[in-house]
């Protein structure tokens, strides 16, 4: 019994610890790549080429003082960052990292991921309300409306992929792309998913919840030190989760580029991480290049462009699958 | 053993949070306890291996409906309500509704599960089940689909129509045709403006 519990804890740690390290290096990758784009050096002092910078940042956030605003609701104020952080971690329980490497091969893993991403709005709403200040509150309201409206189109895209794969199981979805990755037949859905993923994780150009120009820093104005660090880690872990999700749904997960000798000799987890890095670079480059959207434009794109298009493409693909009798059993 | 422990843990949280939903003075706390009770009840469903139902429960009730609840309650000017004065006034009516629901559940449960008892070995129910096929071959989503699209197709279509009505109704209610033309911005026109067509000196 005790051995069993220790085994479970070890399994969880094997997933979580590399995830946190990769989050740390995500931040330095972001600063370096944005430095390259804007023709400056980026962090290069601490460690070789500045590679120890995220550890130093983490240490700084850890030893700083956590300040509680006097009129805030302290219990909810403390629960909110923890909830954000935990919800960004538990999504990784069902992601297949390679053919055999998966913590829990859930039969409806896609729905599980969708549920966790729809829950993550709670952390932001609670943070905005409990701070008892107008900027966090406005940021939380914006974020809630934005995440709910983009979840609808993400849901339709996921249904589209699941119909083509014939399963809700993430491993089955990857194996169904053995012949052709879903990015080829579902190319418009891939683009829409990439944009919706930016809105879902509150990233540029849709980072209206923390628009510096209008709302100072949005829902996390009042947070400092470790509570802020938990929000930060949660946001970046969510971005990694979304890039892993898009690589599983559309880019074939752990499958190699072509099933020939030098490519399929490499381990599947390497292919998976290469595709994940593609998603990460997409996040960073869009942040560096695009200006922020206006809020009504954001809502217009979500409800009037993406939702009808994803719904129509769902009908189209179902029609093609039924009429040619290609539905997977 | 562990599953039993988890079951007691989640049911304890469910009961406490359901009570706190009613009893807490702050309406935000009420909504958050409501969310906690949704999550713990869906965890109980997870322990009973009804993964699909429990995840759909989380996605719809927690991810969509309770968020909108919280959204509205947050924007209200929250004043603490003093329960003790009013609660006695509503007590008879509330207890009447509670007793009606209790009787309904007590009547429904025995009749629903009686006929479906798989271990019933009489002449009427003596049929051969390949339990391997029944339990392991179908995933849960598939078996729900098999039932929903064959036996319960009329109920399924009816509920779809009701939902359609519920979406069309509010749209027609809020659609006010105003006589004044509203100011709108056409993005394409805006973006295709050039210096030469706009600036005049």
XYZ file of C-alpha atoms in Angstrom:
530
model
C 0.000 0.000 0.000
C 2.710 2.462 0.997
C 4.838 1.279 -1.911
C 1.881 1.896 -4.200
C 1.438 5.457 -2.942
C 5.178 6.145 -3.273
C 5.055 4.816 -6.849
C 2.138 7.116 -7.699
C 3.888 10.138 -6.188
C 7.092 9.314 -8.097
C 5.149 9.006 -11.361
C 3.555 12.411 -10.789
C 6.922 13.969 -9.956
C 8.464 12.519 -13.125
C 5.869 14.485 -15.118
C 5.751 17.661 -13.025
C 9.438 18.398 -12.365
C 10.541 18.446 -16.045
C 7.420 20.503 -16.769
C 8.436 23.177 -14.255
C 11.998 23.233 -15.591
C 10.690 23.622 -19.122
C 8.439 26.470 -17.946
C 11.522 28.184 -16.527
C 13.360 27.801 -19.821
C 10.269 28.887 -21.733
C 10.582 32.294 -20.089
C 14.234 32.683 -21.045
C 13.493 31.439 -24.588
C 10.807 34.120 -24.817
C 13.162 36.863 -23.689
C 16.001 35.688 -25.942
C 13.852 35.314 -29.081
C 12.129 38.640 -28.500
C 15.602 40.131 -28.037
C 16.663 38.731 -31.389
C 13.531 40.071 -33.083
C 13.998 43.537 -31.591
C 17.775 43.531 -32.293
C 19.051 43.525 -28.736
C 20.848 40.926 -26.674
C 18.342 39.807 -24.057
C 19.505 38.348 -20.728
C 23.135 37.231 -21.063
C 24.821 37.869 -17.724
C 23.885 35.122 -15.264
C 25.414 31.755 -16.171
C 26.659 30.729 -19.602
C 24.790 32.906 -22.177
C 22.360 33.866 -19.417
C 21.029 30.331 -19.055
C 20.698 30.584 -15.271
C 18.527 33.713 -15.493
C 15.169 31.945 -14.788
C 16.602 30.354 -11.637
C 17.753 33.748 -10.421
C 14.317 35.226 -11.189
C 12.653 32.403 -9.291
C 14.928 32.965 -6.302
C 14.147 36.679 -6.355
C 10.391 36.041 -6.396
C 10.767 33.460 -3.643
C 12.548 35.688 -1.134
C 10.428 38.798 -1.720
C 7.661 39.744 0.675
C 4.080 38.785 -0.167
C 1.855 41.806 0.341
C -1.839 41.434 1.107
C -3.998 44.452 0.308
C -5.823 45.523 3.443
C -9.316 45.489 1.925
C -8.922 42.272 0.002
C -10.655 39.014 0.751
C -7.603 37.118 1.998
C -8.889 33.532 1.682
C -9.981 33.805 -1.948
C -6.972 36.029 -2.635
C -4.703 33.154 -1.592
C -6.719 30.350 -3.186
C -6.796 31.973 -6.656
C -3.082 31.607 -7.614
C -2.936 28.083 -6.190
C -5.999 27.085 -8.206
C -4.505 28.525 -11.404
C -1.245 26.688 -10.834
C -2.828 23.331 -9.963
C -5.265 23.452 -12.878
C -2.413 24.122 -15.295
C -0.545 21.069 -13.954
C -3.325 18.452 -13.836
C -3.921 18.651 -17.562
C -0.610 16.877 -18.143
C -1.931 13.684 -16.542
C -3.537 12.483 -19.768
C -1.076 13.726 -22.406
C 0.743 10.877 -24.161
C 4.386 11.962 -24.422
C 5.328 8.971 -26.534
C 3.892 5.633 -27.606
C 4.124 4.030 -24.153
C 4.792 7.052 -21.969
C 1.519 8.333 -20.518
C 0.507 8.804 -16.901
C -3.140 7.832 -17.351
C -4.480 6.612 -20.684
C -7.980 7.954 -20.149
C -10.623 6.895 -22.679
C -11.958 10.448 -22.896
C -8.714 12.343 -22.465
C -9.791 15.074 -24.846
C -12.816 15.898 -22.712
C -10.608 15.892 -19.616
C -8.259 18.449 -21.168
C -11.234 20.547 -22.262
C -12.705 20.445 -18.751
C -9.452 21.504 -17.095
C -8.976 24.373 -19.520
C -12.555 25.526 -18.923
C -11.969 25.432 -15.167
C -8.884 27.618 -15.364
C -11.056 30.737 -15.749
C -11.967 30.437 -12.049
C -8.505 31.353 -10.837
C -8.594 34.596 -12.791
C -12.139 35.530 -11.761
C -11.401 34.850 -8.096
C -8.177 36.858 -8.270
C -9.965 39.793 -9.864
C -12.819 39.855 -7.400
C -10.847 39.264 -4.213
C -8.319 42.019 -4.920
C -11.133 44.550 -4.309
C -9.747 47.041 -6.799
C -11.097 48.244 -10.121
C -8.310 47.254 -12.506
C -8.110 43.598 -11.480
C -11.902 43.445 -11.535
C -12.118 44.788 -15.101
C -9.368 42.401 -16.157
C -11.186 39.449 -14.629
C -14.460 40.380 -16.348
C -12.725 40.654 -19.709
C -10.883 37.410 -19.204
C -14.008 35.472 -18.245
C -15.968 36.643 -21.282
C -13.015 36.034 -23.588
C -12.229 32.516 -22.384
C -15.864 31.395 -22.449
C -16.433 32.643 -25.972
C -13.306 31.077 -27.413
C -13.945 27.771 -25.673
C -17.036 27.334 -27.840
C -15.097 27.352 -31.110
C -12.305 25.233 -29.576
C -14.953 22.688 -28.609
C -16.232 22.456 -32.181
C -12.676 22.039 -33.538
C -11.983 19.255 -31.040
C -15.214 17.494 -32.050
C -14.103 17.778 -35.670
C -10.787 16.053 -34.928
C -12.456 13.405 -32.779
C -14.881 12.529 -35.570
C -11.983 12.081 -38.003
C -10.088 9.937 -35.480
C -13.138 8.050 -34.184
C -12.106 8.287 -30.551
C -11.802 10.598 -27.564
C -8.578 8.892 -26.501
C -5.497 11.039 -27.141
C -3.299 8.047 -28.017
C -5.902 6.846 -30.520
C -6.038 10.308 -32.064
C -2.277 10.230 -32.614
C -2.374 6.694 -34.033
C -5.168 7.703 -36.431
C -2.742 10.186 -38.008
C -0.364 7.436 -39.064
C -1.055 7.971 -42.763
C -1.638 11.695 -42.857
C -1.510 14.289 -40.108
C -4.820 16.025 -39.451
C -3.231 19.355 -40.339
C -3.667 18.426 -44.017
C -7.405 17.629 -44.223
C -8.333 20.088 -41.449
C -6.040 22.985 -42.362
C -8.542 25.830 -41.683
C -9.369 24.266 -38.316
C -5.658 24.193 -37.499
C -5.362 27.933 -38.083
C -8.495 28.684 -36.070
C -7.267 26.487 -33.246
C -3.930 28.313 -33.167
C -5.662 31.702 -32.877
C -8.227 30.468 -30.334
C -5.384 29.005 -28.304
C -3.848 32.487 -28.034
C -7.158 33.849 -26.747
C -7.687 30.924 -24.396
C -4.337 31.418 -22.677
C -4.725 35.234 -22.582
C -1.644 35.817 -24.707
C -0.793 38.543 -27.189
C -2.449 39.800 -29.342
C -5.462 38.906 -27.166
C -3.940 39.747 -23.777
C -6.741 42.160 -22.913
C -7.096 40.845 -19.339
C -3.677 42.290 -18.539
C -3.453 45.124 -21.040
C -0.726 47.327 -19.571
C -1.898 50.459 -21.327
C -5.409 50.474 -19.870
C -5.490 48.129 -16.891
C -1.968 48.441 -15.437
C -1.497 44.682 -15.309
C -5.044 43.353 -15.191
C -6.077 40.664 -12.767
C -2.678 40.288 -11.084
C -1.999 43.906 -10.149
C -2.239 43.284 -6.422
C -0.178 40.118 -6.414
C 3.465 40.085 -5.447
C 6.286 37.628 -4.875
C 5.283 33.937 -4.736
C 1.582 34.456 -5.410
C 2.503 36.307 -8.604
C 5.022 33.574 -9.446
C 2.260 30.968 -9.222
C 0.135 32.933 -11.735
C 3.154 33.286 -13.978
C 4.027 29.565 -13.828
C 0.391 28.673 -14.407
C 0.141 30.861 -17.494
C 3.304 29.463 -19.047
C 2.414 25.861 -18.159
C -0.960 26.475 -19.809
C 0.811 27.672 -22.951
C 2.974 24.549 -23.000
C -0.145 22.428 -22.480
C -1.901 24.114 -25.398
C 1.109 23.617 -27.697
C 1.225 19.937 -26.683
C -2.513 19.713 -27.337
C -2.247 21.220 -30.810
C 0.674 18.944 -31.672
C -1.369 15.909 -30.634
C -4.563 16.986 -32.383
C -3.080 18.207 -35.653
C 0.660 17.534 -35.946
C 0.704 13.826 -35.206
C 2.005 13.756 -31.639
C 4.986 11.433 -31.357
C 4.839 10.265 -34.999
C 7.903 11.066 -37.144
C 7.757 13.401 -40.119
C 7.897 10.521 -42.614
C 8.041 6.879 -41.689
C 11.477 6.226 -43.243
C 14.780 5.048 -41.754
C 16.599 8.079 -40.353
C 13.385 9.673 -39.154
C 11.674 6.772 -37.442
C 14.929 5.782 -35.729
C 14.676 8.849 -33.496
C 12.592 8.330 -30.313
C 8.954 9.443 -30.382
C 9.334 11.730 -27.398
C 11.950 13.741 -29.317
C 9.507 14.261 -32.189
C 6.819 15.245 -29.741
C 9.050 17.796 -28.042
C 10.140 19.213 -31.413
C 6.489 19.813 -32.290
C 5.879 21.309 -28.860
C 8.764 23.735 -29.428
C 7.092 24.784 -32.689
C 4.023 25.802 -30.694
C 6.169 27.675 -28.185
C 7.919 29.633 -30.947
C 4.521 30.443 -32.428
C 3.435 31.944 -29.092
C 6.607 34.037 -28.809
C 6.694 35.297 -32.386
C 3.044 36.383 -32.323
C 3.749 38.253 -29.098
C 6.678 40.077 -30.677
C 4.999 40.978 -33.967
C 1.280 41.703 -33.536
C -0.362 44.719 -31.864
C -3.112 44.214 -29.290
C -6.711 43.825 -30.508
C -9.574 46.010 -29.397
C -12.060 44.171 -27.187
C -15.041 44.405 -29.543
C -12.878 43.148 -32.411
C -11.895 40.177 -30.273
C -15.523 39.328 -29.571
C -16.410 39.862 -33.242
C -13.758 37.379 -34.369
C -14.774 34.828 -31.771
C -18.535 34.813 -32.236
C -19.086 35.981 -35.788
C -16.113 34.488 -37.650
C -14.685 31.484 -35.839
C -17.866 29.949 -34.474
C -19.785 29.821 -37.816
C -16.669 28.691 -39.677
C -15.857 25.853 -37.283
C -19.511 24.788 -37.183
C -19.706 24.810 -40.976
C -16.459 22.883 -41.344
C -17.766 20.312 -38.866
C -20.865 19.783 -41.037
C -18.700 19.595 -44.168
C -16.309 17.008 -42.776
C -19.139 14.913 -41.346
C -20.899 15.079 -44.730
C -17.759 13.938 -46.566
C -17.073 11.158 -44.074
C -20.638 9.827 -44.296
C -21.075 10.116 -48.044
C -17.797 8.303 -48.827
C -18.368 5.860 -45.963
C -15.046 6.803 -44.391
C -16.289 7.075 -40.831
C -13.816 5.303 -38.543
C -15.464 2.552 -36.540
C -10.114 0.457 0.246
C -8.572 3.626 -1.186
C -11.608 4.081 -3.401
C -13.878 3.814 -0.365
C -11.809 6.374 1.488
C -12.043 8.754 -1.439
C -15.775 8.154 -1.669
C -16.307 9.154 1.962
C -13.973 12.123 1.559
C -15.812 13.486 -1.492
C -19.285 12.835 -0.087
C -18.308 14.660 3.106
C -17.118 17.646 1.049
C -20.268 17.459 -1.082
C -22.599 17.601 1.912
C -20.664 20.332 3.688
C -20.368 22.523 0.595
C -24.045 22.034 -0.299
C -24.956 23.168 3.203
C -22.599 26.124 3.005
C -24.155 27.154 -0.322
C -27.386 27.840 1.526
C -25.985 29.019 4.828
C -23.166 31.373 3.850
C -23.919 35.095 4.115
C -21.797 36.227 1.197
C -23.298 35.409 -2.202
C -19.861 34.967 -3.843
C -19.021 32.324 -1.265
C -22.340 30.656 -2.066
C -21.500 30.387 -5.752
C -17.997 29.117 -5.021
C -19.382 26.473 -2.653
C -21.883 25.524 -5.350
C -18.935 25.001 -7.724
C -17.165 22.930 -5.073
C -20.244 20.746 -4.646
C -20.460 20.246 -8.447
C -16.809 19.238 -8.583
C -17.030 16.847 -5.657
C -20.173 15.173 -6.988
C -18.513 14.682 -10.352
C -15.511 13.191 -8.557
C -17.871 10.687 -6.962
C -19.163 9.850 -10.438
C -15.527 9.404 -11.497
C -15.002 6.907 -8.689
C -18.064 4.991 -9.941
C -16.324 4.852 -13.374
C -18.850 7.083 -15.141
C -16.098 9.245 -16.629
C -18.141 10.667 -19.493
C -21.043 11.887 -17.386
C -18.776 13.390 -14.758
C -16.618 15.270 -17.279
C -19.667 16.569 -19.140
C -21.022 17.643 -15.757
C -17.841 19.629 -15.089
C -17.671 21.143 -18.573
C -21.303 22.277 -18.687
C -22.210 23.126 -15.107
C -18.876 24.292 -13.745
C -17.201 25.544 -16.901
C -20.158 27.397 -18.385
C -23.178 27.882 -16.135
C -21.502 28.535 -12.782
C -19.026 30.911 -14.439
C -21.934 33.003 -15.721
C -23.507 32.852 -12.253
C -20.291 34.092 -10.687
C -19.958 36.708 -13.412
C -23.354 38.207 -12.576
C -23.087 37.888 -8.808
C -19.647 39.530 -8.833
C -21.002 42.626 -10.549
C -23.839 43.056 -8.064
C -23.205 45.264 -5.078
C -22.922 42.534 -2.507
C -24.551 43.219 0.802
C -24.541 40.583 3.502
C -28.033 39.225 3.905
C -29.326 38.522 7.370
C -30.785 35.088 7.067
C -32.263 34.621 10.497
C -35.152 37.021 9.988
C -36.437 35.626 6.701
C -35.657 31.958 6.993
C -38.605 31.146 9.242
C -41.029 32.692 6.752
C -39.912 30.421 3.920
C -39.493 27.309 6.056
C -42.914 25.638 5.479
C -42.842 26.111 1.722
C -39.229 24.925 1.416
C -39.807 21.869 3.553
C -42.922 21.021 1.508
C -40.903 21.081 -1.736
C -38.153 19.040 -0.088
C -40.575 16.368 1.062
C -42.179 16.155 -2.398
C -38.795 15.600 -4.005
C -37.826 13.024 -1.381
C -41.015 11.051 -2.045
C -40.451 11.242 -5.797
C -36.921 9.909 -5.486
C -38.048 7.185 -3.118
C -40.715 6.134 -5.644
C -38.458 6.317 -8.690
C -35.364 4.490 -7.427
C -36.882 1.024 -6.799
C -38.862 0.961 -10.060
C -35.951 2.102 -12.233
C -33.338 -0.311 -11.017
C -35.627 -3.278 -10.518
C -35.990 -4.410 -14.110
C -32.388 -3.708 -15.020
C -30.919 -5.899 -12.320
C -28.397 -8.050 -14.218
C -28.252 -10.711 -11.503
C -31.983 -11.448 -11.686
C -32.265 -15.161 -12.467
C -35.893 -16.016 -13.085
C -37.549 -17.484 -16.199
C -38.583 -14.035 -17.335
C -35.060 -12.654 -17.222
C -33.188 -15.808 -18.087
C -31.136 -14.689 -21.056
C -27.522 -15.120 -21.956
C -25.165 -12.199 -21.551
C -21.636 -12.203 -22.857
C -20.268 -10.054 -20.084
C -16.943 -9.586 -21.813
C -18.695 -7.909 -24.737
C -20.977 -5.906 -22.498
C -18.291 -4.526 -20.225
C -14.982 -4.399 -22.028
C -15.702 -4.100 -25.709
C -17.692 -0.879 -25.680
C -16.283 2.295 -24.289
C -18.667 4.360 -22.245
C -19.238 6.972 -24.933
C -20.129 4.250 -27.436
C -22.669 2.588 -25.160
C -24.325 5.929 -24.373
C -24.503 6.643 -28.097
C -26.018 3.214 -28.790
C -28.810 3.882 -26.309
C -29.328 7.534 -27.177
C -29.640 7.133 -30.936
C -31.843 4.023 -30.885
C -34.117 3.664 -27.879
C -34.313 7.278 -26.808
C -34.161 9.020 -30.191
C -37.509 10.835 -29.716
C -36.490 12.258 -26.357
C -33.125 13.247 -27.837
C -34.695 15.121 -30.765
C -37.274 16.765 -28.489
C -34.611 18.068 -26.132
C -32.643 19.357 -29.115
C -35.710 21.262 -30.317
C -36.278 22.727 -26.863
C -32.671 23.926 -26.758
C -33.059 25.477 -30.216
C -36.168 27.300 -29.000
C -34.254 28.514 -25.990
C -31.540 29.976 -28.212
C -33.894 31.566 -30.740
C -36.219 33.025 -28.089
C -33.776 35.439 -26.416
C -32.475 36.596 -29.789
C -35.964 37.588 -30.912
C -36.643 39.211 -27.548
C -33.627 41.512 -27.648
C -33.790 42.266 -31.365
C -35.066 45.832 -31.516
C -35.283 47.304 -34.971
C -34.348 50.921 -34.451
C -35.174 53.560 -37.047
C -31.882 55.378 -36.567
C -28.959 53.932 -38.497
C -26.299 52.720 -36.066
C -22.686 53.737 -36.515
C -20.590 50.790 -37.569
C -17.035 50.482 -38.756
C -16.233 48.293 -41.741
C -12.785 46.911 -41.050
C -11.898 46.349 -44.684
C -12.790 49.934 -45.618
C -10.853 51.238 -42.652
C -7.750 49.251 -43.471
C -7.763 50.072 -47.176
C -7.588 53.838 -46.587
C -4.388 55.397 -47.874
C -2.719 58.753 -47.312
C -3.598 60.019 -50.748
C -7.306 59.343 -50.417
C -7.640 60.802 -46.935
C -5.312 63.761 -46.503
C -6.241 66.981 -48.241
C -4.326 70.182 -47.786
